[in-house]
Coordinates of C-alpha atoms in Angstrom, one line a residue:
Chain G
M1 CA 109.2 135.2 170.9
K2 CA 111.4 132.1 170.7
A3 CA 108.7 129.9 169.6
G4 CA 107.7 132.6 167.1
G5 CA 111.0 133.0 165.8
V6 CA 111.8 129.2 165.1
E7 CA 108.2 128.9 163.2
L8 CA 109.2 131.5 160.9
G9 CA 112.6 129.6 160.4
E10 CA 110.6 126.4 159.2
A11 CA 108.0 128.7 157.0
K12 CA 111.3 130.1 155.6
N13 CA 112.8 126.8 154.8
S14 CA 109.2 124.7 153.2
A15 CA 108.0 127.7 150.8
P16 CA 111.0 127.3 148.1
R17 CA 111.2 123.3 149.2
R18 CA 107.6 123.0 148.1
G19 CA 108.6 125.7 145.2
V20 CA 111.1 123.0 144.0
N21 CA 108.7 119.8 144.4
R22 CA 106.4 122.0 142.6
G23 CA 108.6 122.4 139.7
I24 CA 109.9 118.6 139.7
S25 CA 106.2 117.9 139.6
I26 CA 105.3 119.5 136.5
L27 CA 108.7 118.1 135.3
D28 CA 107.2 115.0 135.7
F29 CA 104.3 116.1 133.8
I30 CA 105.9 117.2 130.7
L31 CA 108.3 114.4 130.9
R32 CA 105.1 112.0 130.3
L33 CA 103.8 113.3 128.0
L34 CA 106.7 112.8 126.2
A35 CA 107.0 109.6 127.2
F36 CA 103.6 108.7 125.6
I37 CA 103.9 110.6 122.6
G38 CA 107.3 108.0 121.7
T39 CA 105.6 105.2 122.9
L40 CA 102.2 105.9 120.9
G41 CA 104.5 107.0 118.2
S42 CA 106.5 103.4 118.5
A43 CA 103.0 101.5 118.7
I44 CA 102.0 102.8 115.6
A45 CA 104.9 102.8 113.5
M46 CA 105.3 99.0 113.9
A47 CA 101.7 97.9 113.9
T48 CA 101.2 100.3 110.2
T49 CA 104.6 98.4 108.7
N50 CA 104.1 96.0 106.0
E51 CA 105.9 95.7 102.6
T52 CA 105.0 93.7 99.4
L53 CA 108.0 93.5 97.3
P54 CA 106.9 94.5 93.4
F55 CA 107.7 90.3 92.3
F56 CA 105.6 87.8 93.1
T57 CA 105.6 83.5 91.8
R58 CA 102.3 82.1 90.6
F59 CA 101.7 81.2 94.2
I60 CA 103.8 83.3 96.4
R61 CA 103.5 87.0 96.8
F62 CA 106.7 88.1 99.1
R63 CA 104.9 89.9 101.6
A64 CA 106.4 90.7 105.2
E65 CA 104.1 92.3 108.3
Y66 CA 105.3 92.8 111.8
D67 CA 103.1 90.1 113.2
D68 CA 104.8 87.8 110.8
L69 CA 107.3 88.2 114.0
P70 CA 105.8 87.4 117.1
T71 CA 108.1 89.5 119.2
F72 CA 107.0 92.6 117.0
T73 CA 103.4 91.8 118.2
F74 CA 104.7 91.9 121.9
F75 CA 106.0 95.0 120.8
V76 CA 102.9 96.9 119.6
I77 CA 101.1 95.4 122.8
A78 CA 103.8 96.5 125.5
N79 CA 103.9 100.4 123.8
A80 CA 100.3 100.4 123.5
I81 CA 99.7 99.9 127.5
V82 CA 102.4 101.8 128.0
S83 CA 101.4 104.6 126.3
G84 CA 97.4 104.1 127.5
Y85 CA 99.3 104.0 131.3
L86 CA 101.1 107.1 130.7
I87 CA 97.7 108.8 130.1
L88 CA 96.3 107.5 132.6
S89 CA 98.8 108.7 135.2
L90 CA 98.5 111.9 133.9
P91 CA 95.6 112.9 136.4
L92 CA 97.7 111.6 139.2
S93 CA 100.6 113.9 138.2
I94 CA 98.3 116.9 137.7
F95 CA 97.5 116.5 141.7
N96 CA 100.8 116.3 142.1
I97 CA 101.5 119.5 141.3
I98 CA 98.6 121.2 142.6
R99 CA 99.7 119.7 145.8
S100 CA 102.9 119.8 146.4
S101 CA 103.2 118.1 149.3
A102 CA 101.2 114.9 148.7
Q103 CA 102.8 111.7 149.6
K104 CA 100.9 108.9 148.8
S105 CA 99.9 109.8 144.9
R106 CA 103.7 110.0 144.1
I107 CA 104.2 106.3 146.3
I108 CA 101.5 104.9 144.0
L109 CA 103.0 106.6 141.1
V110 CA 106.5 105.3 141.4
I111 CA 105.6 101.4 142.1
F112 CA 103.2 101.7 138.8
D113 CA 106.2 103.2 137.2
T114 CA 108.7 100.5 138.4
A115 CA 106.3 97.8 136.8
I116 CA 105.6 99.7 133.8
L117 CA 109.5 100.6 132.9
A118 CA 110.3 96.9 132.8
L119 CA 107.5 95.9 130.7
L120 CA 108.3 98.8 128.4
T121 CA 111.9 97.6 128.5
A122 CA 111.3 94.2 128.1
G123 CA 109.5 94.8 124.5
A124 CA 111.6 97.1 122.9
S125 CA 115.0 95.4 124.1
A126 CA 113.4 91.9 122.5
A127 CA 112.4 93.9 119.3
A128 CA 115.7 95.1 118.9
A129 CA 117.1 91.7 119.4
I130 CA 115.1 90.6 116.6
V131 CA 115.8 93.8 114.5
Y132 CA 119.8 92.9 114.8
L133 CA 119.1 89.6 113.6
A134 CA 117.0 90.7 110.7
H135 CA 119.8 93.1 109.9
K136 CA 123.1 90.6 110.2
G137 CA 121.6 87.4 110.4
N138 CA 123.4 84.9 111.9
A139 CA 125.2 82.4 109.7
R140 CA 126.5 80.0 112.4
V141 CA 122.7 78.8 113.1
N142 CA 121.6 79.6 109.4
W143 CA 119.4 82.4 109.7
F144 CA 119.4 84.8 107.0
A145 CA 119.4 88.5 106.9
I146 CA 115.7 89.2 105.9
C147 CA 116.9 92.8 105.4
Q148 CA 118.8 92.2 101.8
Q149 CA 115.0 91.6 100.4
F150 CA 112.5 93.6 102.4
N151 CA 114.3 97.1 103.1
S152 CA 112.1 99.8 104.1
F153 CA 110.4 96.8 106.4
C154 CA 113.5 96.8 108.1
E155 CA 114.2 100.5 107.6
R156 CA 110.9 100.8 109.2
T157 CA 110.6 97.9 111.9
S158 CA 114.5 99.7 113.9
A159 CA 113.1 103.3 113.3
S160 CA 109.9 102.4 115.6
L161 CA 112.2 101.4 118.2
I162 CA 113.4 104.6 118.4
G163 CA 110.5 106.1 120.3
S164 CA 110.3 102.8 122.3
F165 CA 113.9 103.4 123.7
A166 CA 113.6 107.3 124.4
G167 CA 110.7 106.3 126.4
I168 CA 112.5 103.9 128.5
A169 CA 115.5 107.2 129.3
V170 CA 112.3 109.3 129.8
F171 CA 111.2 107.0 132.6
I172 CA 114.9 106.8 134.3
L173 CA 114.4 110.1 134.6
I174 CA 110.8 110.5 135.7
M175 CA 112.0 107.9 138.2
V176 CA 115.4 109.5 139.7
L177 CA 112.4 112.8 139.6
S178 CA 109.9 110.8 142.1
A179 CA 112.7 110.0 144.1
V180 CA 114.2 113.2 144.7
A181 CA 110.8 114.9 145.3
L182 CA 109.9 112.1 148.6
Y183 CA 113.2 112.8 149.6
R184 CA 112.7 116.3 149.5
R185 CA 109.0 116.4 151.0
Chain M
M1 CA 103.5 118.7 181.0
K2 CA 101.6 119.5 177.5
A3 CA 104.5 119.5 175.8
G4 CA 106.1 116.4 177.4
G5 CA 103.1 114.6 176.6
V6 CA 103.2 115.6 173.0
E7 CA 107.4 114.6 173.4
L8 CA 106.4 111.2 174.5
G9 CA 103.9 111.0 171.8
E10 CA 105.9 111.6 169.3
A11 CA 108.6 108.8 171.0
K12 CA 105.8 106.3 170.7
N13 CA 104.9 106.8 167.0
S14 CA 108.7 107.2 165.8
A15 CA 109.7 104.4 167.5
P16 CA 107.6 101.4 165.9
R17 CA 107.8 103.4 163.0
R18 CA 111.6 102.9 162.6
G19 CA 111.6 99.6 163.9
V20 CA 109.3 98.8 160.2
N21 CA 111.7 101.0 158.2
R22 CA 114.6 98.7 160.0
G23 CA 112.3 95.1 158.8
I24 CA 112.2 96.8 155.4
S25 CA 115.9 97.1 155.3
I26 CA 116.8 93.5 156.3
L27 CA 114.4 92.1 153.6
D28 CA 115.8 94.4 151.6
F29 CA 119.3 93.0 152.3
I30 CA 117.9 89.5 151.7
L31 CA 116.1 90.3 148.6
R32 CA 119.4 91.8 147.5
L33 CA 121.2 88.3 148.3
L34 CA 118.8 86.6 146.3
A35 CA 118.4 88.6 143.1
F36 CA 122.6 88.4 143.5
I37 CA 122.6 84.6 143.5
G38 CA 119.9 84.4 141.0
T39 CA 122.0 86.7 138.1
L40 CA 125.3 85.2 138.9
G41 CA 123.9 82.2 138.7
S42 CA 122.3 83.1 135.2
A43 CA 125.3 84.7 133.5
I44 CA 127.4 81.2 134.9
A45 CA 124.7 79.3 133.3
M46 CA 124.5 80.7 129.8
A47 CA 128.1 81.4 130.0
T48 CA 129.2 77.7 130.0
T49 CA 126.9 76.3 127.3
N50 CA 128.1 74.5 124.4
E51 CA 126.8 71.5 122.7
T52 CA 128.9 69.1 120.4
L53 CA 126.9 67.1 118.4
P54 CA 128.0 63.5 118.1
F55 CA 128.4 63.5 113.9
F56 CA 130.2 66.0 112.0
T57 CA 131.4 65.8 108.5
R58 CA 135.0 65.8 107.3
F59 CA 135.2 69.6 107.3
I60 CA 132.4 70.9 109.9
R61 CA 131.9 69.9 113.4
F62 CA 128.3 70.6 114.1
R63 CA 129.5 72.9 117.8
A64 CA 126.9 75.6 119.1
E65 CA 128.2 77.9 121.9
Y66 CA 126.2 80.9 123.7
D67 CA 128.3 83.8 122.0
D68 CA 127.5 82.0 118.5
L69 CA 124.2 84.7 119.0
P70 CA 125.8 87.8 120.3
T71 CA 122.3 88.3 121.9
F72 CA 123.6 85.7 124.4
T73 CA 126.8 87.3 125.1
F74 CA 125.1 90.8 126.1
F75 CA 123.1 88.9 128.6
V76 CA 125.8 87.1 130.1
I77 CA 127.4 90.8 130.1
A78 CA 124.3 92.1 131.7
N79 CA 123.8 89.4 134.5
A80 CA 127.5 90.1 135.1
I81 CA 127.0 93.4 135.8
V82 CA 124.0 93.4 137.3
S83 CA 125.4 90.8 140.0
G84 CA 128.5 93.0 140.6
Y85 CA 126.2 95.9 141.4
L86 CA 124.3 93.9 144.0
I87 CA 127.7 93.3 145.5
L88 CA 128.6 96.6 145.7
S89 CA 125.1 97.8 147.2
L90 CA 124.8 95.2 149.9
P91 CA 127.4 97.6 152.1
L92 CA 124.7 100.4 151.6
S93 CA 122.0 97.9 152.8
I94 CA 123.8 97.0 155.4
F95 CA 124.0 100.9 156.6
N96 CA 120.8 101.1 156.1
I97 CA 120.2 98.3 158.4
I98 CA 122.0 100.0 161.0
R99 CA 120.7 103.6 160.8
S100 CA 117.1 103.0 159.7
S101 CA 116.5 106.7 159.5
A102 CA 119.0 107.4 156.6
Q103 CA 117.2 108.7 153.8
K104 CA 120.6 109.8 150.9
S105 CA 122.1 106.5 150.9
R106 CA 118.1 104.9 149.9
I107 CA 117.9 107.6 147.4
I108 CA 121.2 106.4 145.7
L109 CA 120.3 103.1 145.2
V110 CA 116.7 104.2 144.0
I111 CA 118.6 105.8 141.1
F112 CA 121.1 103.1 140.6
D113 CA 118.6 100.6 140.5
T114 CA 116.5 102.2 138.3
A115 CA 119.3 101.9 135.9
I116 CA 120.2 98.8 136.8
L117 CA 116.6 96.9 136.7
A118 CA 116.6 98.7 133.0
L119 CA 119.5 96.9 132.0
L120 CA 118.7 93.4 133.6
T121 CA 115.2 93.5 131.5
A122 CA 116.7 94.5 128.7
G123 CA 119.5 91.5 128.2
A124 CA 116.6 89.1 130.0
S125 CA 113.8 89.7 127.4
A126 CA 116.5 90.2 124.5
A127 CA 117.6 86.4 125.3
A128 CA 114.1 85.5 125.5
A129 CA 113.1 86.5 122.5
I130 CA 116.1 84.8 120.6
V131 CA 115.6 81.7 122.6
Y132 CA 111.8 81.4 121.6
L133 CA 113.1 81.6 117.9
A134 CA 115.5 78.8 118.5
H135 CA 112.6 76.7 119.5
K136 CA 110.0 78.0 117.3
G137 CA 111.7 78.9 114.4
N138 CA 110.0 81.3 112.2
A139 CA 108.5 80.1 108.5
R140 CA 107.7 83.3 107.3
V141 CA 111.2 84.5 107.2
N142 CA 112.9 81.0 106.8
W143 CA 114.7 81.3 110.3
F144 CA 114.8 77.1 111.6
A145 CA 114.1 76.3 114.9
I146 CA 117.8 75.2 115.7
C147 CA 116.7 73.0 119.3
Q148 CA 115.7 70.1 116.7
Q149 CA 119.6 69.5 116.5
F150 CA 120.3 71.3 119.6
N151 CA 118.5 70.0 122.0
S152 CA 120.3 70.2 125.6
F153 CA 122.1 73.7 124.2
C154 CA 118.4 74.9 124.1
E155 CA 117.2 73.3 127.2
R156 CA 120.3 75.3 128.9
T157 CA 119.7 78.5 127.0
S158 CA 115.9 78.9 128.3
A159 CA 117.0 77.3 131.6
S160 CA 119.4 79.9 132.2
L161 CA 116.6 82.7 131.5
I162 CA 114.7 81.8 134.9
G163 CA 117.8 83.2 137.5
S164 CA 117.5 86.7 135.4
F165 CA 113.5 86.8 135.2
A166 CA 113.6 85.6 138.5
G167 CA 116.3 89.0 139.7
I168 CA 113.9 91.5 137.9
A169 CA 111.2 90.3 140.1
V170 CA 112.8 90.9 142.8
F171 CA 114.5 93.9 141.9
I172 CA 110.6 95.4 141.1
L173 CA 110.1 94.5 144.9
I174 CA 113.2 95.9 146.3
M175 CA 111.8 99.1 144.4
V176 CA 108.4 99.0 145.7
L177 CA 110.0 98.4 149.2
S178 CA 112.7 101.7 148.7
A179 CA 109.5 103.6 148.0
V180 CA 107.6 102.5 150.9
A181 CA 110.9 103.1 153.1
L182 CA 110.9 106.9 152.0
Y183 CA 107.2 107.2 152.3
R184 CA 107.1 105.9 156.0
R185 CA 110.8 107.7 157.3

């Protein structure tokens, strides 16, 4: 009788716990989808940015493209890699929803998530540093604010940072959720 | 007799597991110390960088300091915050060594580590983007390579990135170890 009571108590305890873990897994899946949309949007927005000014001399057309600045190329590549990774991680995330007590798949996700978070942050903040420079320039080292000429180019590159930084925030949330799920199993 | 056998088996299983977890905790402590040295070194190296060129006109002295570029200021602040956090996290890391089965303290560390990793990566890669620009310049937008004049300034800022990027690598290792420790408890 006593042993039966203990077993019942354990079952009572583990059922809601498993429910919470499934809830976390579903939230994880939704967040991954959101981060995918954000980073893919960023990559596309940046990669399609170019502006040709309406005046030109005989030899020069004033034209700015995103790949004039190597940092923006890195930004596009980083965001493309991250969104590709997010799509590949979705099946594992679905597996976590179905088998909410699975631990190995969570560990694998946490490890890759960490590396991918670092890559995304690197791309986004390097691009942000260049965008800042493009807007403000720097008088001390004679770098001019190119945004005075290339207005729409600058607006477009600035806007494409949003999806990337939103992706970073979502990624941090995903990692916190994974840690909580590992703790609560 | 049977129950006793099961208990013995469990004890046999959990003793080496606890030993491995303690090993992970000790490694975690050492890695935190290393990352602290790296990030503090980076912050100090960058914050003490300045160069005055040996020639000047009547009105201008050619002088470059790290805070001429706002990104470098951010780099110093980010590295200072990270090294401060690492010092504050050491007591918790020691607690993990002593009580190797503790889980809450690990979860807290993982959550803060994630945010701090993002901050460190942002600072380091933004500074790297600017250092790259200082070395190579960009002909398309008329930003000149200032390294041709400010040679030692450039070398110093480039070198101070090393500690920061080493810190990022160590941080990723710390997070992987934490995930493994949470999994193996």
